[in-house]
Short mmCIF file of C-alpha atoms in Angstrom, two decimals:
data_model
loop_
_atom_site.label_atom_id
_atom_site.label_comp_id
_atom_site.label_asym_id
_atom_site.label_seq_id
_atom_site.Cartn_x
_atom_site.Cartn_y
_atom_site.Cartn_z
CA UNK A 1319 3.54 -20.63 18.93
CA UNK A 1320 5.49 -23.41 17.22
CA UNK A 1321 9.23 -23.47 16.93
CA UNK A 1322 11.13 -25.11 14.00
CA UNK A 1323 14.58 -26.62 14.64
CA UNK A 1324 17.00 -27.23 11.81
CA UNK A 1325 20.60 -28.22 11.72
CA UNK A 1326 22.96 -25.26 10.79
CA UNK A 1327 24.87 -27.26 8.08
CA UNK A 1328 24.91 -30.26 5.86
CA UNK A 1329 27.02 -31.49 3.13
CA UNK A 1330 27.01 -34.13 0.48
CA UNK A 1331 28.88 -35.15 -2.52
CA UNK A 1332 27.82 -34.09 -6.24
CA UNK A 1333 25.54 -36.66 -7.55
CA UNK A 1334 24.54 -38.41 -4.23
CA UNK A 1335 21.38 -37.61 -2.09
CA UNK A 1336 20.98 -35.65 1.06
CA UNK A 1337 18.00 -35.49 3.73
CA UNK A 1338 17.40 -32.25 5.66
CA UNK A 1339 15.51 -32.22 8.60
CA UNK A 1340 13.03 -29.56 10.19
CA UNK A 1341 11.76 -30.69 13.77
CA UNK A 1342 8.39 -29.15 15.15
CA UNK A 1343 8.16 -28.32 18.69
CA UNK A 1344 6.29 -30.38 21.06
CA UNK A 1345 2.41 -30.05 20.63
CA UNK A 1346 2.81 -28.95 17.02
CA UNK A 1347 3.82 -32.32 15.43
CA UNK A 1348 0.67 -32.39 13.04
CA UNK A 1349 1.54 -29.04 11.63
CA UNK A 1350 2.14 -28.54 7.92
CA UNK A 1351 5.29 -26.90 6.86
CA UNK A 1352 6.77 -25.34 3.57
CA UNK A 1353 10.34 -25.73 2.47
CA UNK A 1354 12.11 -22.75 0.77
CA UNK A 1355 15.58 -22.70 -0.89
CA UNK A 1356 17.67 -19.55 -1.02
CA UNK A 1357 20.74 -19.58 -3.29
CA UNK A 1358 23.65 -17.42 -2.52
CA UNK A 1359 22.76 -13.57 -3.11
CA UNK A 1360 19.12 -14.58 -4.30
CA UNK A 1361 15.69 -14.30 -2.93
CA UNK A 1362 14.20 -17.43 -1.48
CA UNK A 1363 12.25 -19.68 -3.60
CA UNK A 1364 9.33 -21.93 -2.57
CA UNK A 1365 10.02 -25.56 -2.99
CA UNK A 1366 6.92 -27.50 -1.40
CA UNK A 1367 4.33 -27.70 1.26
CA UNK A 1368 4.59 -31.00 3.24
CA UNK A 1369 1.99 -32.36 5.47
CA UNK A 1370 2.37 -34.60 8.42
CA UNK A 1371 0.97 -37.57 6.40
CA UNK A 1372 4.18 -37.25 4.32
CA UNK A 1373 2.00 -35.90 1.27
CA UNK A 1374 3.45 -32.78 -0.45
CA UNK A 1375 2.87 -30.16 -3.18
CA UNK A 1376 5.70 -28.87 -5.10
CA UNK A 1377 5.99 -25.47 -6.53
CA UNK A 1378 5.97 -24.69 -10.39
CA UNK A 1379 9.30 -25.76 -11.79
CA UNK A 1380 10.79 -27.51 -8.94
CA UNK A 1381 12.59 -30.37 -10.13
CA UNK A 1382 11.60 -34.05 -9.60
CA UNK A 1383 14.89 -34.39 -7.57
CA UNK A 1384 13.32 -32.66 -4.71
CA UNK A 1385 10.82 -34.82 -2.59
CA UNK A 1386 9.37 -34.43 1.01
CA UNK A 1387 8.63 -36.79 3.68
CA UNK A 1388 7.50 -36.93 7.51
CA UNK A 1389 7.83 -38.92 10.53
CA UNK A 1390 6.10 -37.72 13.79
CA UNK A 1391 7.39 -34.19 14.41
CA UNK A 1392 10.03 -34.33 11.63
CA UNK A 1393 9.75 -32.99 8.34
CA UNK A 1394 12.34 -33.90 5.57
CA UNK A 1395 13.50 -32.46 2.38
CA UNK A 1396 15.41 -35.15 0.34
CA UNK A 1397 17.47 -33.97 -2.74
CA UNK A 1398 18.63 -36.53 -5.11
CA UNK A 1399 21.31 -36.60 -7.64
CA UNK A 1400 22.88 -33.55 -6.10
CA UNK A 1401 23.87 -30.57 -8.55
CA UNK A 1402 26.16 -27.75 -7.95
CA UNK A 1403 23.26 -25.31 -8.01
CA UNK A 1404 21.52 -27.10 -5.05
CA UNK A 1405 24.21 -25.50 -2.86
CA UNK A 1406 22.13 -23.08 -0.89
CA UNK A 1407 20.43 -22.39 2.49
CA UNK A 1408 17.19 -24.30 3.04
CA UNK A 1409 14.51 -22.81 5.31
CA UNK A 1410 11.37 -24.55 6.80
CA UNK A 1411 8.30 -22.39 7.40
CA UNK A 1412 5.13 -23.04 9.50
CA UNK A 1413 2.17 -21.22 10.76
CA UNK A 1414 -0.21 -21.07 13.71
CA UNK A 1415 -3.79 -21.01 12.62
CA UNK A 1416 -4.83 -19.96 16.05
CA UNK A 1417 -2.68 -16.98 16.38
CA UNK A 1418 -2.22 -16.36 12.57
CA UNK A 1419 1.43 -16.03 13.08
CA UNK A 1420 4.12 -17.47 10.84
CA UNK A 1421 7.58 -18.84 11.85
CA UNK A 1422 10.86 -19.87 10.15
CA UNK A 1423 13.38 -22.54 11.15
CA UNK A 1424 16.90 -21.08 11.50
CA UNK A 1425 17.96 -22.60 8.16
CA UNK A 1426 20.43 -25.31 6.92
CA UNK A 1427 23.42 -24.41 4.95
CA UNK A 1428 23.91 -27.22 2.32
CA UNK A 1429 27.40 -27.53 0.84
CA UNK A 1430 27.75 -29.81 -2.27
CA UNK A 1431 31.19 -31.27 -2.34
CA UNK B 110 3.23 -15.81 -14.40
CA UNK B 111 3.08 -14.67 -10.66
CA UNK B 112 5.43 -11.84 -9.99
CA UNK B 113 6.00 -9.59 -7.09
CA UNK B 114 8.20 -6.58 -7.87
CA UNK B 115 9.55 -4.53 -4.99
CA UNK B 116 10.74 -0.81 -4.72
CA UNK B 117 14.37 0.02 -4.61
CA UNK B 118 17.13 0.04 -1.79
CA UNK B 119 16.69 2.65 0.79
CA UNK B 120 19.07 4.36 3.36
CA UNK B 121 17.75 5.82 6.29
CA UNK B 122 18.86 7.51 9.43
CA UNK B 123 18.00 6.20 12.95
CA UNK B 124 14.64 7.37 13.90
CA UNK B 125 13.30 7.59 10.40
CA UNK B 126 10.40 5.72 8.64
CA UNK B 127 10.79 3.54 5.56
CA UNK B 128 7.87 2.41 3.23
CA UNK B 129 8.58 -0.54 0.68
CA UNK B 130 6.09 -1.31 -2.03
CA UNK B 131 5.42 -4.67 -3.70
CA UNK B 132 3.60 -4.81 -6.82
CA UNK B 133 1.81 -8.09 -7.59
CA UNK B 134 0.98 -9.41 -11.08
CA UNK B 135 -0.11 -12.65 -12.82
CA UNK B 136 -2.83 -13.71 -10.25
CA UNK B 137 -6.20 -12.17 -8.72
CA UNK B 138 -4.66 -9.81 -6.02
CA UNK B 139 -7.67 -9.76 -3.65
CA UNK B 140 -7.81 -13.88 -3.67
CA UNK B 141 -4.67 -13.81 -1.61
CA UNK B 142 -2.61 -12.36 1.23
CA UNK B 143 0.84 -10.93 1.46
CA UNK B 144 3.53 -11.82 4.05
CA UNK B 145 6.47 -9.70 4.74
CA UNK B 146 9.76 -11.47 5.81
CA UNK B 147 13.19 -9.75 6.47
CA UNK B 148 16.59 -11.00 6.44
CA UNK B 149 19.42 -9.29 8.52
CA UNK B 150 22.92 -9.45 6.89
CA UNK B 151 24.06 -13.00 7.34
CA UNK B 152 21.12 -14.06 9.19
CA UNK B 153 18.02 -16.35 8.58
CA UNK B 154 14.53 -15.37 7.75
CA UNK B 155 12.25 -13.53 9.95
CA UNK B 156 8.31 -13.42 9.74
CA UNK B 157 7.26 -9.75 10.07
CA UNK B 158 3.61 -10.12 9.66
CA UNK B 159 0.69 -10.57 7.11
CA UNK B 160 -2.09 -8.75 5.42
CA UNK B 161 -5.21 -10.01 3.56
CA UNK B 162 -5.55 -8.26 0.28
CA UNK B 163 -9.26 -9.33 0.34
CA UNK B 164 -10.20 -7.28 3.47
CA UNK B 165 -7.00 -5.67 5.00
CA UNK B 166 -6.90 -7.84 7.96
CA UNK B 167 -3.54 -7.86 9.46
CA UNK B 168 -1.34 -9.66 11.89
CA UNK B 169 2.10 -8.50 13.02
CA UNK B 170 4.99 -10.04 14.74
CA UNK B 171 4.81 -9.23 18.57
CA UNK B 172 8.37 -7.76 18.59
CA UNK B 173 7.20 -5.23 15.74
CA UNK B 174 3.87 -4.34 17.11
CA UNK B 175 3.66 -0.60 17.21
CA UNK B 176 6.39 0.03 14.61
CA UNK B 177 4.78 -1.60 11.59
CA UNK B 178 2.08 -1.02 9.31
CA UNK B 179 0.87 -3.21 6.18
CA UNK B 180 -1.44 -1.92 3.82
CA UNK B 181 -2.71 -2.63 0.28
CA UNK B 182 -4.10 -0.64 -2.87
CA UNK B 183 -6.19 -3.09 -4.49
CA UNK B 184 -6.57 -0.59 -7.51
CA UNK B 185 -2.88 -1.27 -8.40
CA UNK B 186 -2.43 -4.55 -6.90
CA UNK B 187 0.32 -3.07 -4.67
CA UNK B 188 1.30 -4.02 -1.03
CA UNK B 189 2.97 -1.64 1.14
CA UNK B 190 5.15 -2.34 4.58
CA UNK B 191 5.99 0.81 6.61
CA UNK B 192 8.43 0.66 9.47
CA UNK B 193 8.85 3.50 11.95
CA UNK B 194 11.63 4.58 14.37
CA UNK B 195 14.08 2.93 12.47
CA UNK B 196 17.05 1.26 14.31
CA UNK B 197 20.67 0.08 13.13
CA UNK B 198 19.24 -3.57 13.59
CA UNK B 199 16.53 -2.93 11.36
CA UNK B 200 19.20 -3.08 8.56
CA UNK B 201 17.93 -6.11 6.31
CA UNK B 202 16.75 -7.14 3.29
CA UNK B 203 12.84 -6.97 3.31
CA UNK B 204 10.86 -9.40 1.18
CA UNK B 205 7.24 -9.57 0.27
CA UNK B 206 5.77 -12.91 -0.53
CA UNK B 207 2.26 -14.22 -1.75
CA UNK B 208 0.35 -15.81 1.10
CA UNK B 209 -3.11 -16.89 1.46
CA UNK B 210 -6.42 -15.36 2.89
CA UNK B 211 -5.22 -16.63 6.14
CA UNK B 212 -1.25 -16.99 6.66
CA UNK B 213 -0.70 -20.68 5.78
CA UNK B 214 2.71 -20.51 4.15
CA UNK B 215 4.10 -18.23 1.11
CA UNK B 216 4.46 -19.62 -2.41
CA UNK B 217 5.95 -16.75 -4.30
CA UNK B 218 8.59 -14.25 -3.28
CA UNK B 219 9.52 -10.67 -4.32
CA UNK B 220 13.03 -9.95 -5.17
CA UNK B 221 13.94 -8.01 -1.95
CA UNK B 222 14.64 -4.48 -0.81
CA UNK B 223 17.72 -3.60 0.83
CA UNK B 224 16.99 -1.00 3.89
CA UNK B 225 20.03 0.20 5.32
CA UNK B 226 19.93 2.24 8.67
CA UNK B 227 22.98 4.32 9.44
CA UNK B 228 23.75 7.77 10.83
#
């Protein structure tokens, strides 16, 4: 069963960029992940699916400011030109095709200064 | 547009059961699956399980095995999640989310249903 590790918090200034990291556990570095955003008091929202190659597919209506990239076991979500509405919790998700089980990372709370 | 609309908030006593519904629209229900995810107050997301709306196959998180049952009604494009023998630590917001015919990541979320377990 894969494990996803995320930093608990991050911060960046309005208008700047931030790169959030989700790290896959040993033996699972090739796994595809998904990124989700959860604004305060709201349901999560799907942002994108991200492959180990760095290729990603964004959900409907996700702004161009959101992009993904990969390096080894690390999966990144980059948010450019940060806006106040980007202040949210960001979760990564993956799944094990053998056990058909899903798993979420612990989430990163992003503060926009 | 894809929509998942869940049933309203519930208050239950310890030991009781709760059944949450999730009505799907805007896509062919039987071409996808539904995953259920919960979030305890102030905590992160926890994957609970998945059901294929095509054939009813299910997969549940190990910690919930024996207490949870996921079903679908294809005639109404509705998914259900029943959790039994409720405990106080089952207090959470429960989300349904569209997944695929195998669990490969969710892409649309319901609005959430708060279930409070309290004596």
